[in-house]
Amino acid sequence: MNKDDILGVIPARYASTRFPGKPLADIGGFSMIQRVYNQTSQVLSQVVVATDDQRIFDAVKAFGGKVVMTSEDHQSGTDRCTEALNKVEKESGKNYKVVVNIQGDEPFIHPEQIEKLTSCFHNADTEIATLVKPLKNSEELFDPNKPKVVLNKNAQALYFSRSPIPYFRNVPKNEWHEKHEYFIHIGLYAYRTDVLRDITMLPQGILEKAESLEQLRWLENGYIISTRKTEFESWSVDTPEDIENLKRKGIF
């Protein structure tokens, strides 16, 4: 697939309960949104920020990035990606085949992760793709903020959960990660454009409501989510303290 057929969308909201204005936070002399944009642009030739705030819009314009204004009412980044896709296609007259949804709070996303994700679409049957990372320790296994995923033999997702899956009966919990290769889900997605438009119209199901994981809506409705493994750490930023922690670790 030609890179010009792929649109990278970075959803970026200003409002955040734990970190208002997060996309504009300074990280080593660059705003977080600029770092995400620069990392993504190393791999994708067509990248746009989708925001609902004039301050973010102006900041992206100031560093020479592409940006579109979207509704404040979207419930998820996926919904915002769909509106951005529709606006970009209308303005450019071009029809894209794949959309990559890049989290706006991943300032150190590795370009190779995006390449791995888009490689899934060399298979004409791929509908949705995401990344998984081998789990390192039992602490991660029992952390509900690190969703787990189980795969079939074709590396397609069977289920995502905040609970440890699978459950090992009659085995001490601190030994589970030694008995099985567990995977953490990395929240980077790509979709064929027709699939993206379809899943945006789906109502929430009981699984998504229970786990608060949007991707379960897609599985519950029969969509196939392909995966690729990555070994790179996912350095997401949810609070100002996360930035300080990354600085102490020497990430920037």
Short mmCIF file of C-alpha atoms in Angstrom, two decimals:
data_model
loop_
_atom_site.label_atom_id
_atom_site.label_comp_id
_atom_site.label_asym_id
_atom_site.label_seq_id
_atom_site.Cartn_x
_atom_site.Cartn_y
_atom_site.Cartn_z
CA MET A 1 0.00 0.00 0.00
CA ASN A 2 1.24 3.45 -0.93
CA LYS A 3 1.97 5.72 2.05
CA ASP A 4 -0.13 8.44 0.44
CA ASP A 5 -3.16 6.16 0.92
CA ILE A 6 -2.70 6.27 4.72
CA LEU A 7 -3.89 9.18 6.86
CA GLY A 8 -2.43 9.59 10.34
CA VAL A 9 -4.81 11.31 12.76
CA ILE A 10 -3.76 12.59 16.19
CA PRO A 11 -6.83 13.35 18.34
CA ALA A 12 -6.02 16.11 20.84
CA ARG A 13 -8.45 17.49 23.43
CA TYR A 14 -7.64 20.39 25.74
CA ALA A 15 -9.99 19.31 28.53
CA SER A 16 -8.59 16.65 30.84
CA THR A 17 -9.58 15.88 34.41
CA ARG A 18 -6.06 15.03 35.54
CA PHE A 19 -4.07 17.29 33.19
CA PRO A 20 -5.92 20.18 31.50
CA GLY A 21 -4.09 21.47 28.43
CA LYS A 22 -2.00 18.31 28.23
CA PRO A 23 -1.28 18.50 24.46
CA LEU A 24 0.43 21.87 24.99
CA ALA A 25 2.59 20.74 27.91
CA ASP A 26 6.29 21.51 27.44
CA ILE A 27 8.50 18.45 27.10
CA GLY A 28 12.13 19.40 26.64
CA GLY A 29 11.38 22.57 24.69
CA PHE A 30 8.62 21.14 22.49
CA SER A 31 4.90 20.82 23.14
CA MET A 32 3.67 17.27 23.57
CA ILE A 33 1.50 17.51 20.46
CA GLN A 34 4.49 18.65 18.38
CA ARG A 35 6.55 15.70 19.59
CA VAL A 36 3.78 13.27 18.64
CA TYR A 37 3.39 14.98 15.26
CA ASN A 38 7.13 14.89 14.54
CA GLN A 39 7.47 11.21 15.47
CA THR A 40 4.48 10.26 13.34
CA SER A 41 5.67 12.32 10.36
CA GLN A 42 8.85 10.24 10.18
CA VAL A 43 6.72 7.37 8.90
CA LEU A 44 3.51 8.80 7.45
CA SER A 45 3.45 11.49 4.76
CA GLN A 46 -0.14 12.54 5.55
CA VAL A 47 -0.64 13.54 9.20
CA VAL A 48 -3.29 15.78 10.78
CA VAL A 49 -4.15 16.80 14.34
CA ALA A 50 -7.88 16.63 15.17
CA THR A 51 -8.73 19.00 18.01
CA ASP A 52 -11.71 20.74 19.60
CA ASP A 53 -9.77 23.70 21.01
CA GLN A 54 -8.54 26.88 19.35
CA ARG A 55 -5.37 26.97 21.48
CA ILE A 56 -4.26 23.57 20.21
CA PHE A 57 -5.31 24.51 16.66
CA ASP A 58 -3.14 27.64 16.79
CA ALA A 59 -0.17 25.80 18.33
CA VAL A 60 -0.16 23.18 15.56
CA LYS A 61 -0.39 25.88 12.89
CA ALA A 62 2.52 27.69 14.55
CA PHE A 63 4.91 24.75 14.15
CA GLY A 64 3.75 24.14 10.56
CA GLY A 65 1.54 21.12 11.18
CA LYS A 66 -1.79 20.25 9.61
CA VAL A 67 -4.83 20.52 11.88
CA VAL A 68 -8.63 20.38 11.66
CA MET A 69 -11.22 21.57 14.17
CA THR A 70 -13.66 18.89 15.31
CA SER A 71 -16.70 18.69 17.57
CA GLU A 72 -16.46 18.91 21.36
CA ASP A 73 -19.10 16.18 21.68
CA HIS A 74 -17.11 13.12 20.60
CA GLN A 75 -17.04 10.27 23.11
CA SER A 76 -13.79 8.76 21.85
CA GLY A 77 -10.71 9.37 19.76
CA THR A 78 -12.12 6.99 17.17
CA ASP A 79 -15.15 9.23 16.66
CA ARG A 80 -12.87 12.25 16.32
CA CYS A 81 -10.77 10.39 13.72
CA THR A 82 -13.86 9.78 11.62
CA GLU A 83 -14.80 13.46 11.56
CA ALA A 84 -11.21 14.40 10.75
CA LEU A 85 -11.11 11.87 7.90
CA ASN A 86 -14.33 13.24 6.43
CA LYS A 87 -13.07 16.83 6.62
CA VAL A 88 -9.64 16.08 5.15
CA GLU A 89 -11.12 14.06 2.28
CA LYS A 90 -13.64 16.80 1.51
CA GLU A 91 -10.98 19.51 1.51
CA SER A 92 -8.38 17.54 -0.45
CA GLY A 93 -10.63 15.59 -2.80
CA LYS A 94 -8.58 12.48 -1.98
CA ASN A 95 -9.95 9.17 -0.70
CA TYR A 96 -7.76 7.40 1.86
CA LYS A 97 -7.70 3.64 2.36
CA VAL A 98 -6.40 3.43 5.94
CA VAL A 99 -6.50 5.72 8.98
CA VAL A 100 -3.98 5.44 11.82
CA ASN A 101 -5.19 6.73 15.19
CA ILE A 102 -2.14 8.00 17.10
CA GLN A 103 -2.64 8.83 20.77
CA GLY A 104 -1.93 12.50 21.46
CA ASP A 105 -0.33 11.67 24.82
CA GLU A 106 2.43 9.44 23.40
CA PRO A 107 5.23 11.98 22.79
CA PHE A 108 7.86 9.26 22.39
CA ILE A 109 5.99 6.86 20.15
CA HIS A 110 8.52 5.00 18.04
CA PRO A 111 8.18 5.27 14.24
CA GLU A 112 8.75 1.50 13.95
CA GLN A 113 5.56 0.91 15.93
CA ILE A 114 3.56 2.79 13.32
CA GLU A 115 5.31 0.90 10.53
CA LYS A 116 4.46 -2.43 12.14
CA LEU A 117 0.85 -1.38 12.50
CA THR A 118 0.43 -0.31 8.89
CA SER A 119 2.14 -3.49 7.66
CA CYS A 120 -0.97 -5.39 8.78
CA PHE A 121 -2.80 -3.90 5.82
CA HIS A 122 -0.61 -5.69 3.30
CA ASN A 123 -3.18 -8.41 3.98
CA ALA A 124 -6.32 -7.39 2.10
CA ASP A 125 -8.52 -9.00 4.78
CA THR A 126 -7.28 -6.80 7.63
CA GLU A 127 -10.07 -4.63 9.04
CA ILE A 128 -8.57 -3.16 12.21
CA ALA A 129 -5.03 -3.42 13.59
CA THR A 130 -3.38 -2.67 16.92
CA LEU A 131 -0.18 -3.39 18.86
CA VAL A 132 0.58 -5.71 21.77
CA LYS A 133 3.63 -5.92 24.01
CA PRO A 134 4.88 -8.98 25.92
CA LEU A 135 4.26 -8.55 29.64
CA LYS A 136 7.36 -8.33 31.81
CA ASN A 137 6.19 -9.02 35.34
CA SER A 138 3.25 -9.98 37.54
CA GLU A 139 2.83 -6.35 38.66
CA GLU A 140 1.79 -5.39 35.13
CA LEU A 141 -0.42 -8.46 34.92
CA PHE A 142 -2.59 -7.33 37.82
CA ASP A 143 -2.61 -3.62 36.96
CA PRO A 144 -6.11 -2.70 35.68
CA ASN A 145 -4.65 0.35 33.93
CA LYS A 146 -2.70 -1.97 31.63
CA PRO A 147 -5.32 -3.86 29.59
CA LYS A 148 -4.42 -7.40 28.65
CA VAL A 149 -5.24 -9.15 25.39
CA VAL A 150 -5.45 -12.81 24.39
CA LEU A 151 -4.74 -13.81 20.79
CA ASN A 152 -5.64 -16.67 18.50
CA LYS A 153 -3.05 -18.55 16.46
CA ASN A 154 -3.31 -15.94 13.69
CA ALA A 155 -2.38 -13.11 16.10
CA GLN A 156 -5.94 -11.79 16.07
CA ALA A 157 -7.47 -10.51 19.28
CA LEU A 158 -9.92 -12.81 21.04
CA TYR A 159 -10.61 -10.52 24.00
CA PHE A 160 -9.27 -7.51 25.90
CA SER A 161 -9.59 -7.15 29.66
CA ARG A 162 -8.38 -5.14 32.61
CA SER A 163 -8.26 -8.44 34.48
CA PRO A 164 -5.49 -11.03 34.00
CA ILE A 165 -6.45 -13.35 31.15
CA PRO A 166 -6.17 -16.29 30.94
CA TYR A 167 -6.76 -17.34 34.56
CA PHE A 168 -4.50 -20.19 35.71
CA ARG A 169 -6.40 -22.49 38.04
CA ASN A 170 -4.45 -24.09 40.89
CA VAL A 171 -1.34 -22.01 40.13
CA PRO A 172 -0.10 -19.25 42.51
CA LYS A 173 -0.82 -15.86 40.97
CA ASN A 174 2.81 -14.77 41.22
CA GLU A 175 3.71 -17.64 38.86
CA TRP A 176 1.13 -16.97 36.16
CA HIS A 177 3.42 -14.85 33.99
CA GLU A 178 5.95 -17.72 34.01
CA LYS A 179 3.36 -20.19 32.69
CA HIS A 180 2.12 -18.16 29.76
CA GLU A 181 3.18 -15.34 27.43
CA TYR A 182 0.83 -12.54 28.44
CA PHE A 183 0.37 -9.44 26.32
CA ILE A 184 -0.32 -5.83 27.25
CA HIS A 185 -2.38 -3.85 24.77
CA ILE A 186 -0.78 -0.72 23.28
CA GLY A 187 -3.52 1.75 22.35
CA LEU A 188 -2.43 2.52 18.80
CA TYR A 189 -5.01 1.64 16.14
CA ALA A 190 -5.38 1.58 12.38
CA TYR A 191 -8.55 0.94 10.40
CA ARG A 192 -9.67 0.63 6.82
CA THR A 193 -11.65 3.79 6.18
CA ASP A 194 -14.94 2.00 5.46
CA VAL A 195 -14.57 0.00 8.68
CA LEU A 196 -13.78 3.16 10.66
CA ARG A 197 -16.96 4.81 9.46
CA ASP A 198 -18.99 1.70 10.28
CA ILE A 199 -17.68 1.17 13.82
CA THR A 200 -18.29 4.82 14.68
CA MET A 201 -22.01 4.14 14.20
CA LEU A 202 -22.12 1.13 16.55
CA PRO A 203 -23.87 1.50 19.93
CA GLN A 204 -22.03 0.63 23.13
CA GLY A 205 -22.35 -3.00 24.20
CA ILE A 206 -22.29 -4.65 27.61
CA LEU A 207 -18.64 -5.69 27.29
CA GLU A 208 -17.40 -2.18 26.55
CA LYS A 209 -19.46 -0.76 29.40
CA ALA A 210 -18.15 -3.39 31.82
CA GLU A 211 -14.44 -3.01 31.00
CA SER A 212 -14.47 0.58 29.69
CA LEU A 213 -12.53 -0.60 26.63
CA GLU A 214 -13.84 0.73 23.33
CA GLN A 215 -12.33 -2.04 21.22
CA LEU A 216 -14.67 -4.59 22.82
CA ARG A 217 -17.53 -2.93 20.94
CA TRP A 218 -15.85 -3.91 17.70
CA LEU A 219 -15.20 -7.50 18.75
CA GLU A 220 -18.74 -7.87 20.06
CA ASN A 221 -20.01 -6.86 16.62
CA GLY A 222 -17.86 -9.38 14.76
CA TYR A 223 -14.97 -7.22 13.56
CA ILE A 224 -11.51 -8.80 13.47
CA ILE A 225 -8.65 -6.97 15.18
CA SER A 226 -5.23 -8.01 13.88
CA THR A 227 -2.15 -7.42 16.04
CA ARG A 228 1.59 -6.98 15.79
CA LYS A 229 4.08 -7.37 18.63
CA THR A 230 6.28 -4.49 19.74
CA GLU A 231 9.10 -4.48 22.27
CA PHE A 232 9.20 -0.70 22.63
CA GLU A 233 8.00 0.85 25.86
CA SER A 234 4.86 2.98 25.71
CA TRP A 235 5.64 6.26 27.47
CA SER A 236 2.21 7.84 27.77
CA VAL A 237 1.59 11.04 29.73
CA ASP A 238 -1.52 11.30 31.91
CA THR A 239 -0.36 13.73 34.61
CA PRO A 240 2.31 16.43 35.09
CA GLU A 241 4.12 13.93 37.32
CA ASP A 242 4.49 11.58 34.35
CA ILE A 243 6.59 14.21 32.57
CA GLU A 244 8.86 14.57 35.58
CA ASN A 245 9.20 10.78 35.82
CA LEU A 246 10.21 10.55 32.15
CA LYS A 247 12.77 13.29 32.69
CA ARG A 248 14.25 11.45 35.67
CA LYS A 249 14.49 8.29 33.57
CA GLY A 250 16.46 10.19 30.94
CA ILE A 251 13.84 9.74 28.22
CA PHE A 252 14.36 13.40 27.27
#
